[in-house]
Short mmCIF file of C-alpha atoms and ligand atoms in Angstrom, two decimals:
data_model
loop_
_atom_site.label_atom_id
_atom_site.label_comp_id
_atom_site.label_asym_id
_atom_site.label_seq_id
_atom_site.Cartn_x
_atom_site.Cartn_y
_atom_site.Cartn_z
CA MET A 10 -7.72 -31.79 -8.20
CA ARG A 11 -6.65 -28.48 -9.67
CA ARG A 12 -5.88 -28.53 -13.39
CA LYS A 13 -2.41 -27.23 -14.14
CA LEU A 14 -2.10 -24.09 -16.22
CA ILE A 15 1.06 -23.41 -18.20
CA ALA A 16 1.11 -20.03 -19.92
CA GLY A 17 3.61 -18.39 -22.25
CA ASN A 18 3.88 -14.62 -21.96
CA TRP A 19 5.47 -13.36 -25.16
CA LYS A 20 5.65 -9.76 -23.94
CA MET A 21 6.55 -7.33 -26.78
CA ASN A 22 8.08 -10.06 -28.95
CA LEU A 23 7.02 -12.01 -32.08
CA GLY A 24 5.23 -10.02 -34.77
CA ALA A 25 2.39 -11.61 -36.76
CA ASN A 26 4.60 -13.50 -39.28
CA ASP A 27 6.96 -14.87 -36.65
CA ALA A 28 4.02 -15.74 -34.40
CA ARG A 29 2.29 -17.74 -37.17
CA ALA A 30 5.46 -19.71 -37.85
CA PHE A 31 5.95 -20.21 -34.11
CA VAL A 32 2.44 -21.57 -33.60
CA ALA A 33 2.79 -23.95 -36.56
CA ASP A 34 6.02 -25.29 -35.06
CA LEU A 35 4.56 -25.49 -31.55
CA ARG A 36 1.49 -27.35 -32.80
CA LYS A 37 3.68 -29.97 -34.51
CA GLN A 38 5.00 -30.80 -31.04
CA ILE A 39 1.79 -30.41 -29.04
CA ASP A 40 -1.07 -31.63 -31.26
CA PRO A 41 0.09 -35.29 -31.35
CA VAL A 42 -0.01 -35.48 -27.52
CA ALA A 43 -2.92 -33.09 -27.00
CA ALA A 44 -5.28 -35.83 -25.85
CA THR A 45 -2.89 -36.72 -23.02
CA LEU A 46 -2.09 -33.12 -22.13
CA ILE A 47 -5.69 -31.96 -21.86
CA LYS A 48 -6.41 -34.59 -19.21
CA ASP A 49 -4.65 -32.56 -16.54
CA ARG A 50 -3.62 -29.15 -17.87
CA ASP A 51 -4.57 -25.98 -19.69
CA LEU A 52 -2.05 -24.44 -22.08
CA LEU A 53 -1.97 -20.82 -23.14
CA VAL A 54 0.03 -18.31 -25.16
CA ALA A 55 -0.32 -14.56 -24.67
CA PRO A 56 0.90 -12.60 -27.72
CA ALA A 57 1.19 -8.84 -28.12
CA MET A 58 -2.19 -7.14 -28.69
CA VAL A 59 -1.94 -6.57 -32.45
CA VAL A 60 -0.74 -10.13 -32.99
CA ILE A 61 -3.80 -11.67 -31.31
CA PRO A 62 -5.89 -12.00 -34.53
CA ALA A 63 -3.06 -13.81 -36.35
CA VAL A 64 -2.47 -16.16 -33.42
CA ALA A 65 -6.20 -16.78 -33.04
CA GLN A 66 -6.26 -18.03 -36.63
CA ALA A 67 -3.11 -20.09 -36.25
CA LEU A 68 -4.46 -21.76 -33.10
CA ALA A 69 -7.84 -22.69 -34.60
CA GLY A 70 -8.71 -26.27 -33.64
CA SER A 71 -5.84 -26.60 -31.18
CA SER A 72 -5.96 -27.29 -27.44
CA ILE A 73 -3.83 -24.21 -26.76
CA ALA A 74 -5.81 -21.24 -25.49
CA LEU A 75 -5.29 -17.58 -26.28
CA GLY A 76 -4.45 -14.98 -23.67
CA ALA A 77 -3.75 -11.25 -23.56
CA GLN A 78 -1.11 -9.47 -21.51
CA ASN A 79 -3.28 -6.62 -20.26
CA MET A 80 -6.68 -4.96 -20.68
CA HIS A 81 -8.64 -1.94 -19.47
CA TRP A 82 -11.44 -2.39 -16.94
CA GLU A 83 -14.03 -0.36 -18.88
CA ASP A 84 -15.79 -1.81 -21.94
CA SER A 85 -15.23 1.30 -24.08
CA GLY A 86 -14.57 5.02 -23.76
CA ALA A 87 -11.92 7.73 -23.89
CA PHE A 88 -8.90 5.62 -22.89
CA THR A 89 -6.28 6.22 -25.57
CA GLY A 90 -4.10 3.22 -26.29
CA GLU A 91 -6.19 0.78 -24.26
CA VAL A 92 -8.09 -2.40 -25.18
CA SER A 93 -11.20 -3.77 -23.46
CA ALA A 94 -12.45 -7.21 -22.48
CA PRO A 95 -15.20 -7.35 -25.16
CA MET A 96 -12.65 -6.39 -27.85
CA LEU A 97 -10.37 -9.24 -26.74
CA LYS A 98 -13.18 -11.75 -26.39
CA ALA A 99 -14.20 -11.09 -29.99
CA PHE A 100 -10.92 -12.76 -31.04
CA GLY A 101 -11.33 -15.76 -28.76
CA VAL A 102 -9.17 -14.53 -25.88
CA THR A 103 -10.01 -16.46 -22.71
CA HIS A 104 -7.31 -15.42 -20.19
CA ILE A 105 -5.83 -12.06 -19.20
CA ILE A 106 -2.50 -11.50 -17.44
CA ILE A 107 -3.14 -8.71 -14.95
CA GLY A 108 -0.65 -6.73 -12.87
CA HIS A 109 2.49 -8.27 -14.35
CA SER A 110 5.53 -6.80 -12.60
CA GLU A 111 6.54 -4.97 -15.78
CA ARG A 112 3.15 -3.26 -15.79
CA ARG A 113 3.45 -2.44 -12.10
CA HIS A 114 7.05 -1.20 -12.23
CA VAL A 115 7.46 0.28 -15.73
CA PHE A 116 3.89 1.56 -16.24
CA LEU A 117 3.18 2.29 -12.57
CA GLU A 118 0.04 0.18 -12.42
CA THR A 119 -1.40 0.29 -8.92
CA ASP A 120 -3.10 -2.42 -6.85
CA GLN A 121 -6.33 -0.50 -7.43
CA PHE A 122 -5.99 -0.77 -11.22
CA VAL A 123 -5.21 -4.45 -10.81
CA ASN A 124 -8.35 -4.91 -8.70
CA GLN A 125 -10.56 -3.15 -11.26
CA LYS A 126 -9.12 -5.28 -14.05
CA VAL A 127 -9.64 -8.54 -12.14
CA ALA A 128 -13.27 -7.58 -11.47
CA ALA A 129 -13.82 -6.62 -15.14
CA ALA A 130 -12.25 -9.85 -16.40
CA LEU A 131 -14.54 -11.92 -14.17
CA LYS A 132 -17.56 -9.88 -15.23
CA HIS A 133 -16.78 -10.82 -18.83
CA ARG A 134 -16.01 -14.46 -17.97
CA LEU A 135 -12.34 -14.10 -18.77
CA VAL A 136 -9.83 -15.83 -16.50
CA PRO A 137 -7.68 -13.24 -14.73
CA ILE A 138 -4.09 -14.32 -14.06
CA MET A 139 -3.24 -11.87 -11.31
CA CYS A 140 0.50 -11.46 -10.78
CA VAL A 141 2.08 -10.74 -7.42
CA GLY A 142 5.68 -10.76 -6.23
CA GLU A 143 8.37 -8.99 -4.32
CA THR A 144 11.47 -7.11 -5.50
CA LEU A 145 14.96 -8.22 -4.48
CA GLN A 146 15.16 -5.34 -2.00
CA GLU A 147 11.88 -6.43 -0.40
CA ARG A 148 13.04 -10.06 -0.18
CA GLU A 149 16.33 -9.02 1.39
CA ALA A 150 14.38 -6.96 3.94
CA SER A 151 12.32 -10.11 4.77
CA LYS A 152 9.20 -8.44 3.40
CA THR A 153 8.24 -11.07 0.80
CA VAL A 154 5.11 -12.34 2.51
CA GLU A 155 4.03 -8.85 3.64
CA VAL A 156 4.29 -7.48 0.07
CA VAL A 157 2.54 -10.44 -1.52
CA MET A 158 -0.27 -10.36 1.08
CA ARG A 159 -0.81 -6.63 0.45
CA GLN A 160 -0.99 -7.21 -3.32
CA LEU A 161 -3.47 -10.07 -2.78
CA GLU A 162 -5.63 -8.16 -0.33
CA ASN A 163 -5.89 -5.11 -2.59
CA GLY A 164 -6.01 -6.97 -5.90
CA LEU A 165 -8.78 -9.31 -4.76
CA SER A 166 -10.73 -6.74 -2.77
CA GLY A 167 -14.47 -7.32 -3.27
CA ILE A 168 -13.96 -10.50 -5.31
CA PRO A 169 -16.30 -13.15 -3.84
CA SER A 170 -15.37 -16.74 -2.99
CA GLU A 171 -17.65 -17.97 -5.81
CA ALA A 172 -15.03 -16.60 -8.23
CA ALA A 173 -12.20 -18.67 -6.70
CA ALA A 174 -12.16 -21.39 -9.34
CA ALA A 175 -12.04 -18.77 -12.10
CA VAL A 176 -9.17 -16.77 -10.59
CA VAL A 177 -5.52 -17.62 -11.16
CA ILE A 178 -2.73 -16.13 -9.06
CA ALA A 179 0.81 -16.01 -10.45
CA TYR A 180 3.59 -15.66 -7.90
CA GLU A 181 6.43 -14.00 -9.78
CA PRO A 182 9.33 -12.79 -7.65
CA VAL A 183 10.51 -9.70 -9.53
CA TRP A 184 14.18 -10.65 -8.99
CA ALA A 185 13.58 -13.91 -10.88
CA ILE A 186 11.86 -12.45 -13.96
CA GLY A 187 14.08 -12.49 -17.02
CA THR A 188 17.21 -12.78 -14.86
CA GLY A 189 17.94 -16.50 -15.11
CA LYS A 190 17.62 -16.66 -11.30
CA THR A 191 14.78 -19.02 -10.44
CA ALA A 192 13.34 -19.24 -6.97
CA THR A 193 14.12 -22.73 -5.71
CA PRO A 194 11.06 -24.99 -5.64
CA GLU A 195 11.25 -24.76 -1.82
CA GLN A 196 11.34 -20.93 -1.83
CA ALA A 197 8.41 -20.83 -4.26
CA GLN A 198 6.41 -23.44 -2.31
CA LEU A 199 6.75 -21.39 0.91
CA VAL A 200 5.20 -18.33 -0.73
CA HIS A 201 2.57 -20.39 -2.56
CA ALA A 202 1.54 -21.95 0.75
CA SER A 203 1.20 -18.46 2.28
CA ILE A 204 -0.93 -17.40 -0.69
CA ARG A 205 -3.14 -20.47 -0.19
CA GLU A 206 -3.47 -19.57 3.51
CA PHE A 207 -4.51 -16.03 2.58
CA LEU A 208 -7.16 -17.41 0.20
CA ASP A 209 -8.34 -19.79 2.92
CA ASP A 210 -8.73 -16.88 5.38
CA SER A 211 -10.56 -14.75 2.79
CA TRP A 212 -12.65 -17.29 0.93
CA GLY A 213 -12.65 -20.48 3.02
CA LYS A 214 -10.94 -23.83 2.57
CA ALA A 215 -12.94 -25.20 -0.35
CA ALA A 216 -12.54 -22.06 -2.45
CA ALA A 217 -8.83 -21.75 -1.59
CA ALA A 218 -8.30 -25.36 -2.66
CA GLU A 219 -9.81 -24.55 -6.08
CA THR A 220 -7.66 -21.52 -6.90
CA ARG A 221 -4.68 -22.16 -9.11
CA ILE A 222 -1.38 -20.58 -8.11
CA LEU A 223 1.29 -20.42 -10.83
CA TYR A 224 4.99 -19.78 -10.41
CA GLY A 225 6.79 -17.41 -12.78
CA GLY A 226 10.44 -16.37 -12.95
CA SER A 227 13.01 -17.93 -15.29
CA VAL A 228 11.08 -21.18 -15.73
CA THR A 229 12.86 -23.48 -18.21
CA PRO A 230 12.46 -27.04 -19.55
CA GLU A 231 15.13 -28.00 -16.99
CA ASN A 232 13.42 -26.67 -13.85
CA ILE A 233 9.70 -27.04 -14.66
CA ASP A 234 9.38 -30.59 -13.30
CA SER A 235 10.83 -29.79 -9.88
CA LEU A 236 8.59 -26.72 -9.57
CA LEU A 237 5.43 -28.61 -10.56
CA ALA A 238 6.29 -31.33 -8.03
CA LYS A 239 5.48 -28.94 -5.17
CA PRO A 240 1.98 -29.29 -3.73
CA ASP A 241 0.91 -25.65 -4.09
CA ILE A 242 2.50 -24.95 -7.49
CA ASP A 243 -0.27 -25.46 -10.02
CA GLY A 244 1.53 -24.38 -13.16
CA ALA A 245 3.81 -21.74 -14.60
CA LEU A 246 3.84 -18.35 -16.25
CA VAL A 247 6.79 -18.42 -18.61
CA GLY A 248 8.47 -15.48 -20.33
CA GLY A 249 11.81 -15.99 -22.12
CA ALA A 250 11.59 -19.77 -22.48
CA SER A 251 8.17 -19.47 -24.14
CA LEU A 252 9.70 -17.57 -27.09
CA LYS A 253 11.27 -20.62 -28.74
CA ALA A 254 8.81 -23.25 -29.96
CA ASP A 255 11.05 -26.10 -28.81
CA SER A 256 11.48 -24.94 -25.22
CA CYS A 257 7.86 -23.79 -25.03
CA ALA A 258 6.72 -27.26 -26.19
CA LYS A 259 9.01 -28.99 -23.67
CA ILE A 260 7.56 -26.90 -20.84
CA PHE A 261 3.99 -27.48 -22.05
CA ARG A 262 4.72 -31.22 -22.14
CA ALA A 263 6.32 -31.29 -18.68
CA GLY A 264 6.10 -34.75 -17.15
CA ILE A 265 4.74 -36.35 -20.34
C1 PEP B 301 7.28 -13.34 -17.03
O1 PEP B 301 7.44 -12.44 -17.81
O2 PEP B 301 6.16 -13.49 -16.51
C2 PEP B 301 8.40 -14.20 -16.71
C3 PEP B 301 8.29 -15.03 -15.71
O3 PEP B 301 9.53 -14.08 -17.48
P1 PEP B 301 10.80 -15.07 -17.50
O4 PEP B 301 10.27 -16.48 -17.60
O5 PEP B 301 11.60 -14.67 -18.69
O6 PEP B 301 11.54 -14.86 -16.21
#
């Protein structure tokens, strides 16, 4: 049985004061049911880099883990503006979102960068959440599976099957991110099943069965249950709806 993972990606929102208030509010809604939630799921928020220390403090003693939205693959060096895995780990970060579509499309991050970051995260025992997904143009040209397979092949190049349980893939169709257009559970399941097949071909059945595959793209309290009902959807990466404590809590508590 794969544990679900539900992660909130705050992007460049919520400064330290707002984030502290948010976490206090979220904890009021999550802490009382934490014992039930931790039986089958991991929960995570990923604040902006400079807000991580404040959120680490606010989360102390909670069952909600701390993630980051990006990192560099080297431990230190002349990389202006970047942050490394050891720096993040020092604040209790356990998960790293890697290759989010905004990083790929706005900051021109390549599959090769994504691959180096996944390898570095694993080296430091951080859980990489590697994002893949097609643009609207690619979907309309029937290239969804081709694009996602290329991103998987390059992003996971050289990553051994032993790492399968520690790797998380997030399928995030670019046309569904921040647009209010969610892939239907059936559309998402089709791609998730193709991703699982790819992992099976690369790593073997047992390893593929251990890897969690999240869906991301306009997830809300209203659609989370139908997405999680699909056999290959193991959780969600949530942007906009994770920015309000109430909707974030409802998504974290899905099915409870
Ligand atoms: C995201 O940023 O990963 C995301 C899925 O955003 P949203 O939920 O707002 O579509």
